[in-house]
Coordinates of C-alpha atoms in Angstrom, one line a residue:
X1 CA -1.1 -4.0 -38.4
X2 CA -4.3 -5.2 -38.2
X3 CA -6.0 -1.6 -38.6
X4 CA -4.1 0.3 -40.6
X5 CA -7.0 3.2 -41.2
X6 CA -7.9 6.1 -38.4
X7 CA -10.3 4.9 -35.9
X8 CA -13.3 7.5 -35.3
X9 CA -14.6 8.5 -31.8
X10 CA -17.9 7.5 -33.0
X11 CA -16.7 3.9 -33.8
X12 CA -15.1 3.6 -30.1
X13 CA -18.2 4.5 -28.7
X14 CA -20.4 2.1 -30.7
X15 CA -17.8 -0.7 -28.9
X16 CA -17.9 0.5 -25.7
X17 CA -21.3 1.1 -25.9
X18 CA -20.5 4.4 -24.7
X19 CA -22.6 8.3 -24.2
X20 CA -21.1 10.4 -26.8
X21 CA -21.3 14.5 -26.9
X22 CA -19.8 16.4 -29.8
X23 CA -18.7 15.3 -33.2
X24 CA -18.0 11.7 -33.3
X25 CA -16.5 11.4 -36.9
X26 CA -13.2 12.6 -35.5
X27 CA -10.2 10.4 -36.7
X28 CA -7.7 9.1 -33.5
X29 CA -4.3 8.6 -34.3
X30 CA -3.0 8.4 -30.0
X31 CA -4.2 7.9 -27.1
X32 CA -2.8 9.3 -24.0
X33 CA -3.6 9.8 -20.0
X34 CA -1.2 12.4 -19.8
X35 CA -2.3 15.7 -20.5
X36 CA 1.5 17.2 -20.8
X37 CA 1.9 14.6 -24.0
X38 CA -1.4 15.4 -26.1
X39 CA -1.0 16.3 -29.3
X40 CA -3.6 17.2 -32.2
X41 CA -5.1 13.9 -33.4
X42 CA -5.1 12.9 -29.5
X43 CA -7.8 11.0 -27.3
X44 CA -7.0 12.5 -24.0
X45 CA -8.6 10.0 -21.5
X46 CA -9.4 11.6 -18.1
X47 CA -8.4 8.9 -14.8
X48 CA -9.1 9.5 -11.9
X49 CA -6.3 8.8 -9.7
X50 CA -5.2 8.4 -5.7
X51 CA -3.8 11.9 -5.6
X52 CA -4.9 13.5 -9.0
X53 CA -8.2 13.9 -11.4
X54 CA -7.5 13.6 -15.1
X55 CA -10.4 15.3 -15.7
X56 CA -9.3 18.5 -13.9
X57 CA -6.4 18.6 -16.6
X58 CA -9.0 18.6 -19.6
X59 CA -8.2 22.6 -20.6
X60 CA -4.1 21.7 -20.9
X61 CA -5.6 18.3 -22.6
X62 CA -7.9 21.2 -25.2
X63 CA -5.1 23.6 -25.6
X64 CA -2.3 21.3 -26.6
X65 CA -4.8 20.1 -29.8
X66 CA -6.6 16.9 -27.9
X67 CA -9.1 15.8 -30.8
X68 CA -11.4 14.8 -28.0
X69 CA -11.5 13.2 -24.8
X70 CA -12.7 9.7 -22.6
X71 CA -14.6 10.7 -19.3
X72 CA -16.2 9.7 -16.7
X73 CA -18.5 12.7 -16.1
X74 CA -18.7 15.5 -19.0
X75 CA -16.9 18.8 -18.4
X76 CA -18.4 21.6 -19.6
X77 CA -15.8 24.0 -20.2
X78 CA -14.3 21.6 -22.6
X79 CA -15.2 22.7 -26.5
X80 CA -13.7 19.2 -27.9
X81 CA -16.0 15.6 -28.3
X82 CA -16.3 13.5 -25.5
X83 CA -17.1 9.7 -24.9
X84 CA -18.9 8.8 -21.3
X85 CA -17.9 5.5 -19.8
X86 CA -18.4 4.0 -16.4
X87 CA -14.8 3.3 -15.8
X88 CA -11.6 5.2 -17.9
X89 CA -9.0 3.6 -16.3
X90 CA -10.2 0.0 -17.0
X91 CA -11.0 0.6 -20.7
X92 CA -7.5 2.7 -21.4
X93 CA -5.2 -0.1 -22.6
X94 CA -8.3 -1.7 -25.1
X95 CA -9.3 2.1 -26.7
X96 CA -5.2 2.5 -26.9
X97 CA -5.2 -0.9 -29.0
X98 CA -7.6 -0.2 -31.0
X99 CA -6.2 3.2 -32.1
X100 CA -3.0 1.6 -32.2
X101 CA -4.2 -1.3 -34.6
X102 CA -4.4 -4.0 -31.9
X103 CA -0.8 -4.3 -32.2
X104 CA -0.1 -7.5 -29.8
X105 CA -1.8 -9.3 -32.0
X106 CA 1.4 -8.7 -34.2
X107 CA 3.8 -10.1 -31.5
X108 CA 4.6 -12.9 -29.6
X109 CA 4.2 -11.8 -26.1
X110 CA 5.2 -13.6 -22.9
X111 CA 4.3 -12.1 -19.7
X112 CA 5.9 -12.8 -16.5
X113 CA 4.3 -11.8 -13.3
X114 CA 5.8 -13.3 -9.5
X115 CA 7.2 -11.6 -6.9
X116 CA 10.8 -11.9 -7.9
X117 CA 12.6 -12.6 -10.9
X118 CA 10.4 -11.1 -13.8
X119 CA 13.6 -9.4 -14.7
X120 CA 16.0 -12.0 -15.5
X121 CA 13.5 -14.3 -16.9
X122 CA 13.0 -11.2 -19.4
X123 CA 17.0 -10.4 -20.2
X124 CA 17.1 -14.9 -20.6
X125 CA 14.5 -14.6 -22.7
X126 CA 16.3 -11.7 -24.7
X127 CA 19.6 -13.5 -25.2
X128 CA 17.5 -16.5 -26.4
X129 CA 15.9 -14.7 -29.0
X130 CA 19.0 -13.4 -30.0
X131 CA 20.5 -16.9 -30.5
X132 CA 17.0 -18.1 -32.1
X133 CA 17.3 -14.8 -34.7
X134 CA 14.0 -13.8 -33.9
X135 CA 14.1 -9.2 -33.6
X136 CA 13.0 -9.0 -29.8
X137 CA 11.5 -6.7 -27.5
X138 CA 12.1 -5.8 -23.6
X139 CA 9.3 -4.0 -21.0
X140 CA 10.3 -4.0 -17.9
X141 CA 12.2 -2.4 -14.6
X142 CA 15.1 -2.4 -16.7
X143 CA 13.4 -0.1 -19.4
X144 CA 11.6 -0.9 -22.8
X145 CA 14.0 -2.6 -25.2
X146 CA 13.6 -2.3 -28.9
X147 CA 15.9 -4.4 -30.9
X148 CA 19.0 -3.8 -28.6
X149 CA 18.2 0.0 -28.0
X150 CA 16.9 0.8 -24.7
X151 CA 14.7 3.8 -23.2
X152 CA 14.2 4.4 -19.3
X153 CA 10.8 4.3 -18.2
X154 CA 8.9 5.3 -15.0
X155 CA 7.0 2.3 -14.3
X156 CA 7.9 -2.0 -14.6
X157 CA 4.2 -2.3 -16.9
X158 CA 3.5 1.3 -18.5
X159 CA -0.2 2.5 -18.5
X160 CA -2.3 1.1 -21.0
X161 CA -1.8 4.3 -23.5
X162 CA 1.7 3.9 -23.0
X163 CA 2.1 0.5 -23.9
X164 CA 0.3 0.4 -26.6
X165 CA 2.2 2.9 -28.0
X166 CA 5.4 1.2 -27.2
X167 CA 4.0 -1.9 -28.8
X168 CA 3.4 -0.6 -32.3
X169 CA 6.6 1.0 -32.2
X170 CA 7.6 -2.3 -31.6
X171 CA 5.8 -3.6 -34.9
X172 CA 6.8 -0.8 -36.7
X173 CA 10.6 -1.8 -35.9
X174 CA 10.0 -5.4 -37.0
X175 CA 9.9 -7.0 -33.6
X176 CA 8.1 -10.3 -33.6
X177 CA 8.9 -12.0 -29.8
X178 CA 8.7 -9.6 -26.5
X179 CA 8.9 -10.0 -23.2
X180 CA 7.5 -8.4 -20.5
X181 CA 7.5 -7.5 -17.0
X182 CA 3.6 -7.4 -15.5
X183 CA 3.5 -6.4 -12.1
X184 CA 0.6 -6.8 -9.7
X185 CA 0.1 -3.0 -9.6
X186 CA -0.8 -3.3 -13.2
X187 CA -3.3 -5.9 -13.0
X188 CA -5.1 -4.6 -10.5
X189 CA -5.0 -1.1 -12.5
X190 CA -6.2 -2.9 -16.1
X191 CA -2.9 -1.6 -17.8
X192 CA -2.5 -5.0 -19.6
X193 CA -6.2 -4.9 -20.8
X194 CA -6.3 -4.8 -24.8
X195 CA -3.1 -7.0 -25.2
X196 CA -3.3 -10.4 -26.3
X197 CA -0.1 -12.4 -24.6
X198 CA 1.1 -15.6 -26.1
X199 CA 2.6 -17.1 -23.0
X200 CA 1.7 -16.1 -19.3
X201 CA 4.2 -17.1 -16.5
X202 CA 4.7 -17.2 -12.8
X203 CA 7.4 -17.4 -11.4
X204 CA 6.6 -16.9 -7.2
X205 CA 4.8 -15.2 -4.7
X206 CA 6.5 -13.9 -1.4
X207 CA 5.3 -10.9 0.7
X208 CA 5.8 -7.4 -0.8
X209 CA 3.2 -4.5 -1.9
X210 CA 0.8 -5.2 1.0
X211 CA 0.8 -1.2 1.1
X212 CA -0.8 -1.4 -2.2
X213 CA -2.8 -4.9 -2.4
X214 CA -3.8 -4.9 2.1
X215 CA -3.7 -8.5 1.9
X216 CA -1.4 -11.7 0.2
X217 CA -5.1 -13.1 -0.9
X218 CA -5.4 -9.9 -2.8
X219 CA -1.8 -9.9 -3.7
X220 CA -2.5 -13.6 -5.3
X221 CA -5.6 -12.4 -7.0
X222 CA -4.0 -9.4 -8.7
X223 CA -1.0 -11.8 -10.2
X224 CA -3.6 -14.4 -11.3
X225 CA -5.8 -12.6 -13.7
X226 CA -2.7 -12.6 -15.8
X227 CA -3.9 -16.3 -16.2
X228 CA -7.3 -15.6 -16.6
X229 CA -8.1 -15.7 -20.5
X230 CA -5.0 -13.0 -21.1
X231 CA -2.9 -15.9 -23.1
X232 CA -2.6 -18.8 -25.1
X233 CA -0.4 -21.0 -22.9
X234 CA 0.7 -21.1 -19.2
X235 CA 3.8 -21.7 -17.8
X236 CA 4.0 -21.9 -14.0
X237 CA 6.9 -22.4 -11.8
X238 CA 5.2 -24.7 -9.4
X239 CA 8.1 -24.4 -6.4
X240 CA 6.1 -22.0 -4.2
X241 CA 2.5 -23.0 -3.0
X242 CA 1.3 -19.9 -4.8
X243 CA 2.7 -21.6 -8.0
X244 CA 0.9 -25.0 -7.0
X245 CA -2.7 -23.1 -6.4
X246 CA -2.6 -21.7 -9.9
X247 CA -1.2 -24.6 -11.5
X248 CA -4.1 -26.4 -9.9
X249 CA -6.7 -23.7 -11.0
X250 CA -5.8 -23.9 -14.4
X251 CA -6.6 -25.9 -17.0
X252 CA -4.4 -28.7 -18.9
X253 CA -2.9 -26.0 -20.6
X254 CA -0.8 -25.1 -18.2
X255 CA 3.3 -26.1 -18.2
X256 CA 4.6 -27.0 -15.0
X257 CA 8.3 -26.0 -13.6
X258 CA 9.8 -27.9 -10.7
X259 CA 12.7 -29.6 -9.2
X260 CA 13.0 -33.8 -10.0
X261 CA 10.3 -35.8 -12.1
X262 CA 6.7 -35.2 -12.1
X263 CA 7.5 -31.7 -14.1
X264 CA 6.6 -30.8 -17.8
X265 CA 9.9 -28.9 -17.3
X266 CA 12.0 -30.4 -14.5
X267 CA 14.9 -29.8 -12.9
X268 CA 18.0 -32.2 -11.9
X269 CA 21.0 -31.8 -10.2
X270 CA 20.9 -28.4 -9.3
X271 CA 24.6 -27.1 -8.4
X272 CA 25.1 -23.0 -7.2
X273 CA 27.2 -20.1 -6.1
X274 CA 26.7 -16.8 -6.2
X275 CA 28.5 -16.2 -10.1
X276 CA 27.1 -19.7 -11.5
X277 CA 24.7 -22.0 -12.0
X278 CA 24.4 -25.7 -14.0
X279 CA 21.8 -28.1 -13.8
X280 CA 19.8 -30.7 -16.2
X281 CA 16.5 -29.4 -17.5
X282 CA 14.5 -32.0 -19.0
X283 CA 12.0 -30.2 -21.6
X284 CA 10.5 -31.0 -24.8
X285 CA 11.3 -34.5 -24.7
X286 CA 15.3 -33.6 -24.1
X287 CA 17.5 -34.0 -21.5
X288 CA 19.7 -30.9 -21.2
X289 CA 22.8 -30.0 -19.6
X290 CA 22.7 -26.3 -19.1
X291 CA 24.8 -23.3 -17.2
X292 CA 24.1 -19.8 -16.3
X293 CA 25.1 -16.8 -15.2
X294 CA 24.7 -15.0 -12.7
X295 CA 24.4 -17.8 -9.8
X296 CA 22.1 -18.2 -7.3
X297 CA 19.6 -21.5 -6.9
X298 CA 16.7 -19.0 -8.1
X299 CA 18.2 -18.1 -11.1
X300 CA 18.1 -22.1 -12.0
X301 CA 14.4 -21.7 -11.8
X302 CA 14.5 -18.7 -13.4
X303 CA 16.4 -20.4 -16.3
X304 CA 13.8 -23.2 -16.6
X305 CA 10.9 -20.8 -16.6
X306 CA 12.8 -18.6 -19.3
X307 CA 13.1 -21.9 -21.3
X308 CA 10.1 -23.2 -20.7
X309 CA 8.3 -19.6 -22.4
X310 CA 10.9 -20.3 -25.5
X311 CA 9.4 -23.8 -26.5
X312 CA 6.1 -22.5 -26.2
X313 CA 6.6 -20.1 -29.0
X314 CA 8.6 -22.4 -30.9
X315 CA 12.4 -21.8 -30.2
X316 CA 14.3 -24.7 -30.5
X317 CA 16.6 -26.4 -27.4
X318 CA 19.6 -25.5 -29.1
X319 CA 19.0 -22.0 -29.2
X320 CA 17.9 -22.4 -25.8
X321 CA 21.4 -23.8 -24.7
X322 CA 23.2 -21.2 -26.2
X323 CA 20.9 -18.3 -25.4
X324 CA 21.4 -18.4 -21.5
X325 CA 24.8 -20.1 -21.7
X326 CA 25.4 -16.2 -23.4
X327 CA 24.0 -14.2 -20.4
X328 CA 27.0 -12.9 -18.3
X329 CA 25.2 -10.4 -16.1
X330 CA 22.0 -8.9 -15.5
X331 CA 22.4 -5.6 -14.3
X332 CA 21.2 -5.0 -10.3
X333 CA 20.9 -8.7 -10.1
X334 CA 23.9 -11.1 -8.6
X335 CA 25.7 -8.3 -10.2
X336 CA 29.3 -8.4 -9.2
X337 CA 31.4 -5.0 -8.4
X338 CA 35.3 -6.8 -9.2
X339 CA 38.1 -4.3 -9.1
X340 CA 40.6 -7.5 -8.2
X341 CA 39.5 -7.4 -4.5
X342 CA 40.0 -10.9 -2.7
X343 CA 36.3 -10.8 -1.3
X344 CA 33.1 -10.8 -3.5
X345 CA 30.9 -7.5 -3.4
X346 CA 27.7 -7.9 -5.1
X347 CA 24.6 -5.6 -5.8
X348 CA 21.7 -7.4 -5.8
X349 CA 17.4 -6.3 -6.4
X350 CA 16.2 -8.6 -3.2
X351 CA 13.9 -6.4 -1.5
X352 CA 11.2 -9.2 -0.1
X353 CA 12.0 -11.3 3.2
X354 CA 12.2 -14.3 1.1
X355 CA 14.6 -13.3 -1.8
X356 CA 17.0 -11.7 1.1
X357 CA 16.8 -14.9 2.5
X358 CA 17.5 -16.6 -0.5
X359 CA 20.8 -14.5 -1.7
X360 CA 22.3 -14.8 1.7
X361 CA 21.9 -18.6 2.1
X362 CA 23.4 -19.2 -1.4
X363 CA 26.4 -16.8 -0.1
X364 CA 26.5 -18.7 3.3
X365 CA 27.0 -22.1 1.3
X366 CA 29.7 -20.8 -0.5
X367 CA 32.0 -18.4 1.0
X368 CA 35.3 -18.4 2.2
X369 CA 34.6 -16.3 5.0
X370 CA 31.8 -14.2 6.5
X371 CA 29.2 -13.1 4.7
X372 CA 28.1 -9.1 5.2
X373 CA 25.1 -7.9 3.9
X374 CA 23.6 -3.9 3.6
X375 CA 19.8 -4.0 3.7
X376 CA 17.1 -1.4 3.9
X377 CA 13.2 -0.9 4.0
X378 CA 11.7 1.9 1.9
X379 CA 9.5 4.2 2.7
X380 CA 5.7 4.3 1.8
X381 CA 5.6 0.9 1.6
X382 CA 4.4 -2.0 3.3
X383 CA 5.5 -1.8 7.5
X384 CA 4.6 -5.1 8.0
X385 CA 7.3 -6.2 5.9
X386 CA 10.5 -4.7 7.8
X387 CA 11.0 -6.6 10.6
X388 CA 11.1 -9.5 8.5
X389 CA 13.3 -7.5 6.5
X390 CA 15.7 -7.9 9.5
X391 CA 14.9 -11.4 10.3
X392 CA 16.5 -12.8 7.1
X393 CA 19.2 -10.1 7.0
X394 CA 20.3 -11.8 10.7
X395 CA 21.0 -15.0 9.0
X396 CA 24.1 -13.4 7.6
X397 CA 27.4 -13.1 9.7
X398 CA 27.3 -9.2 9.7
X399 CA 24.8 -6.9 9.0
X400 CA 24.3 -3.2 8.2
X401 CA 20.7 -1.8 8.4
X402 CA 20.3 1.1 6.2
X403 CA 17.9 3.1 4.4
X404 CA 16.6 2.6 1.0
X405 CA 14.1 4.9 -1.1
X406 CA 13.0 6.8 2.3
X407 CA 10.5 8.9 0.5
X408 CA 8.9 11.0 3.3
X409 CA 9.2 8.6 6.0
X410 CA 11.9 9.1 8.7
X411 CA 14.6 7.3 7.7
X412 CA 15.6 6.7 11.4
X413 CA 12.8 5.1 12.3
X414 CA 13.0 3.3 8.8
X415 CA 16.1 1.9 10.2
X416 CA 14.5 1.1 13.9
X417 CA 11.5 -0.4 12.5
X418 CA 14.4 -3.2 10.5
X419 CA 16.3 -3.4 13.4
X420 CA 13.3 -4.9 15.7
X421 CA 13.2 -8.1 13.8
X422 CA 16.9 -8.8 13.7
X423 CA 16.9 -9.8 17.6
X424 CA 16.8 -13.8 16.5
X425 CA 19.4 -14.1 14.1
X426 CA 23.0 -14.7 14.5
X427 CA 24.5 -12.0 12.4
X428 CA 26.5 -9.2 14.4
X429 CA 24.3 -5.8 13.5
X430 CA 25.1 -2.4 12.7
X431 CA 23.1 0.5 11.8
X432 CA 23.8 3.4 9.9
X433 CA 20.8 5.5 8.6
X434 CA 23.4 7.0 5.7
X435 CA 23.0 4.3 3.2
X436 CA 26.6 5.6 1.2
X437 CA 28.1 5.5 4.3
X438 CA 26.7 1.8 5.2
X439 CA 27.9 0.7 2.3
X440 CA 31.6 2.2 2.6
X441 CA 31.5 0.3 6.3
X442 CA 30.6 -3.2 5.1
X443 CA 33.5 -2.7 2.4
X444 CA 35.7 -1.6 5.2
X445 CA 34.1 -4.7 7.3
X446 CA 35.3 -7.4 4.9
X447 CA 38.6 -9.3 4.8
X448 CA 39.8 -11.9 2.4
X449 CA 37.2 -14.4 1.9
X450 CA 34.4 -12.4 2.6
X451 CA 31.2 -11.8 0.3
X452 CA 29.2 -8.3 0.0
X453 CA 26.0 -8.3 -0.8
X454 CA 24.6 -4.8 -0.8
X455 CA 20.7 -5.9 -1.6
X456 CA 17.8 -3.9 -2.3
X457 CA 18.0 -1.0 -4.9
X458 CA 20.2 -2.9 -7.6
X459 CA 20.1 -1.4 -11.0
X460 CA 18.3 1.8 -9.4
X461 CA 20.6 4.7 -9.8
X462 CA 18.6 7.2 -7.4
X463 CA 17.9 7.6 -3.7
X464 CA 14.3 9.1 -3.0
X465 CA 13.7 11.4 -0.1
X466 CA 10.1 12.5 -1.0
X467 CA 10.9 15.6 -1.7
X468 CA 14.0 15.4 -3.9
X469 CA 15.4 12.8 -5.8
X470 CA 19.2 12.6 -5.7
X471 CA 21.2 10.8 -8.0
X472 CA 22.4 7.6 -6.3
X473 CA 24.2 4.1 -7.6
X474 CA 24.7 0.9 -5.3
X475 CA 28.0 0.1 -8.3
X476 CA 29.3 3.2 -8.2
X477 CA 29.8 3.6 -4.2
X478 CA 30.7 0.2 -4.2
X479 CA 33.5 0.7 -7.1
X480 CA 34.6 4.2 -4.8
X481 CA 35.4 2.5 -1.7
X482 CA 37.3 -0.5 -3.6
X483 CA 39.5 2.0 -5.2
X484 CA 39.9 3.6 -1.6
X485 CA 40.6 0.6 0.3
X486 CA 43.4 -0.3 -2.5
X487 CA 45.0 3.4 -2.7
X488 CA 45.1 3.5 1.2
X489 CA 46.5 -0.3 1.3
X490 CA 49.5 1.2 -1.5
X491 CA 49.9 4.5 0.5
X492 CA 50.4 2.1 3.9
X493 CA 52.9 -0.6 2.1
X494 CA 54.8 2.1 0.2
X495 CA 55.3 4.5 3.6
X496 CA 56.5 0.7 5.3
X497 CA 59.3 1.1 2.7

């Protein structure tokens, strides 16, 4: 660690050039937003927040041993030091590193930001690790990942307390390479402030989070100050024209991934389904022949980008090869329900326009039959995006509208709001609100031939209804009705006998 010795309140405030009240020669050992996780030795820092004030929390902060506390205005009532800044939130992840002995400067970090596929560039950067022998670490939607043991968490990119936290536990556990997930919510919240990356990539902007972000300019802006100063290399898949604007911005740092020559990392021959993928990657000065699972013409672009962050912290090709050549599934992605059925169900993540689009064109191109999709809008999230929600679920040859993650919005009108942009497509359409019940009537839809794809919560294993949380898994429903359709298909051939 690069501070192995107790930082003092006083010593934070002389960097942050902060107003401090109270003792400052008080040693900090954590640093925490949360007042429920304080304990003594703590800086308890006080955000405001959209629905609650840290600062209002400072008593449960004082009682549960806080050794003092970061504020924006002093409270009173509070007998412990406290440090005075302008802005708490935007300084949270730097004061964590600092307690925390700057710990990303211990690791090599590469963070991916885009729309879609942060996640499986983070599980193909895992497996190649594993085949380079380097002791790897995981943040993401998927949970944090220390060495091969996982823990849930809340949140794709924790706070800034948080993730410094997890990061020196990471250094503490001998992890030298990490990936992680940084999502657009977290650059414009500073959670990535006070860690030093290694590699920054994109991998492409669609419409999503407009609920959050108002605008795609913002959106943009938000995933590009990942690329302003954060790292020491960029690597930027240059397919969308998001990609080619930052490329462009950048300087000659940056690695470019595309399709066909012109490409520091380019790809040749792409070939898809929905369970594989092959392709030839040309990339530090080699020409290589490479295959992947799961499928899907993203995933190929995923791949590249996934190698692409390797070379830049020194893995070799052939580790590369056999790295992604070892990743059979990544779970809510592509991820295939198979109970010996003769038509493909899959549970997929795609909640944007464009990444429905995408799944159900590579299906479309490769079935034996009709392709059935189950899509849903959530709740508390953009509107503007669930028409087109039912736009590119139309492009399939039956769809069911559902819900997914209602929250406190009416489900129904959820479901209504979907429906009005399905009107141009092709696909026949069905609604049901019941999203277990939408998916038992695709699986009853499908004949032999058929693919699927029940699309938007993937690995998620809850339903949200704003004001309960019920326990709730795209698999496991899918697996039910498979084993329903078979004992009903062996209870109809054995009463024929």
């Amino acid at each position: 660690m690069r501070n192995p010795l107790l930082i003092t309140l006083a010593e934070i405030a002389h960097r942050l050039d902060g107003e401090l009240s109270g003792d400052g020669a008080v040693a900090l050992h954590d640093v925490t937003h949360d007042s429920r996780s304080v304990g003594p030795g703590s800086l308890f820092v006080a955000v405001p927040g959209h629905n609650r004030d840290g600062h209002r929390f400072m008593d449960q902060a004082v009682d549960r041993g806080a050794g003092a506390a970061l504020v924006e205005e002093y409270v009173l009532s509070a007998s412990i030091p406290q440090l005075k800044v302008a802005d708490t939130r935007r300084v949270l992840g730097v004061v964590a590193s600092w307690v925390h002995g700057d710990p990303s400067h211990d690791l090599e970090i590469i963070g991916v930001t885009g729309t879609n596929g942060k996640t499986t560039v983070t599980v193909m950067l895992e497996a190649i690790a594993e085949a380079a022998g380097r002791p790897f670490g995981r943040v993401g939607t998927l949970g944090v990942n220390i060495n091969g043991k996982t823990q849930p968490q809340a949140l794709t990119t924790p706070e800034g307390s948080d993730l410094q936290r997890t990061l020196k536990k990471m250094v503490d556990g001998g992890v030298s390479m990490v990936a992680m997930e940084v999502s657009s919510h977290s650059l414009a919240l500073h959670r990535v402030e006070g860690t030093s990356f290694q590699v920054a990539a994109f991998t492409n902007l669609s419409q999503d989070h407009l609920d959050f972000h108002g605008t795609m300019e913002n959106y943009y802006g938000a995933k590009a100050r990942l690329f302003n100063g954060h790292s020491s290399a960029y690597v930027v898949d240059v397919t969308s024209s998001a990609g080619r604007r930052l490329a462009d911005s950048l300087s000659d740092q940056v690695v470019t991934v595309g399709r066909g020559s012109g490409h520091d990392v380019a790809i040749f021959r792409p070939e898809a389904n929905l369970f594989a993928a092959r392709f030839r990657c040309e990339i530090a000065g080699r020409s290589l022949s490479l295959e992947i699972k799961p499928g899907g013409l993203h995933n190929i672009h995923n791949a590249a980008l996934a190698a692409a962050c390797a070379v830049e912290v020194g893995i070799g090709t052939e580790d590369i090869i056999q790295g992604l050549a070892s990743v059979k599934r990544v779970r809510g992605r592509l991820d295939p329900v198979d109970l010996g059925q003769t038509f493909g169900v899959l549970v997929d993540y795609a909640h944007s326009p464009e990444a429905v689009e995408s799944v159900i064109s590579t299906a479309k191109s490769h079935a034996l039959g009709r392709v059935i999709v189950v899509v849903g809008a959530a709740g508390e999230r953009d509107p503007t995006k669930r028409p087109l929600l039912g736009a590119a679920a139309a492009e399939a040859d039956l769809a069911v509208i559902t819900s997914d993650n209602p929250r406190r919005e009416d489900p129904d009108t959820l479901v209504k709001q979907v429906l009005k942009g399905t009107g141009g497509g092709s696909a026949q359409v069905l609604a049901e609100v019941d999203r277990e019940k939408a998916i038992r009537l695709a699986i009853d839809q499908a004949e032999s031939g058929d693919t699927v794809l029940i699309l938007g919560k993937g690995h998620e294993t809850y339903q949200d209804f704003g004001n309960r949380v019920v326990s709730f898994d795209d698999r496991a429903i899918a697996a039910d009705q498979l084993r329903r359709r078979r004992s009903a298909r062996i209870s109809t051939e054995g009463g024929r006998g």
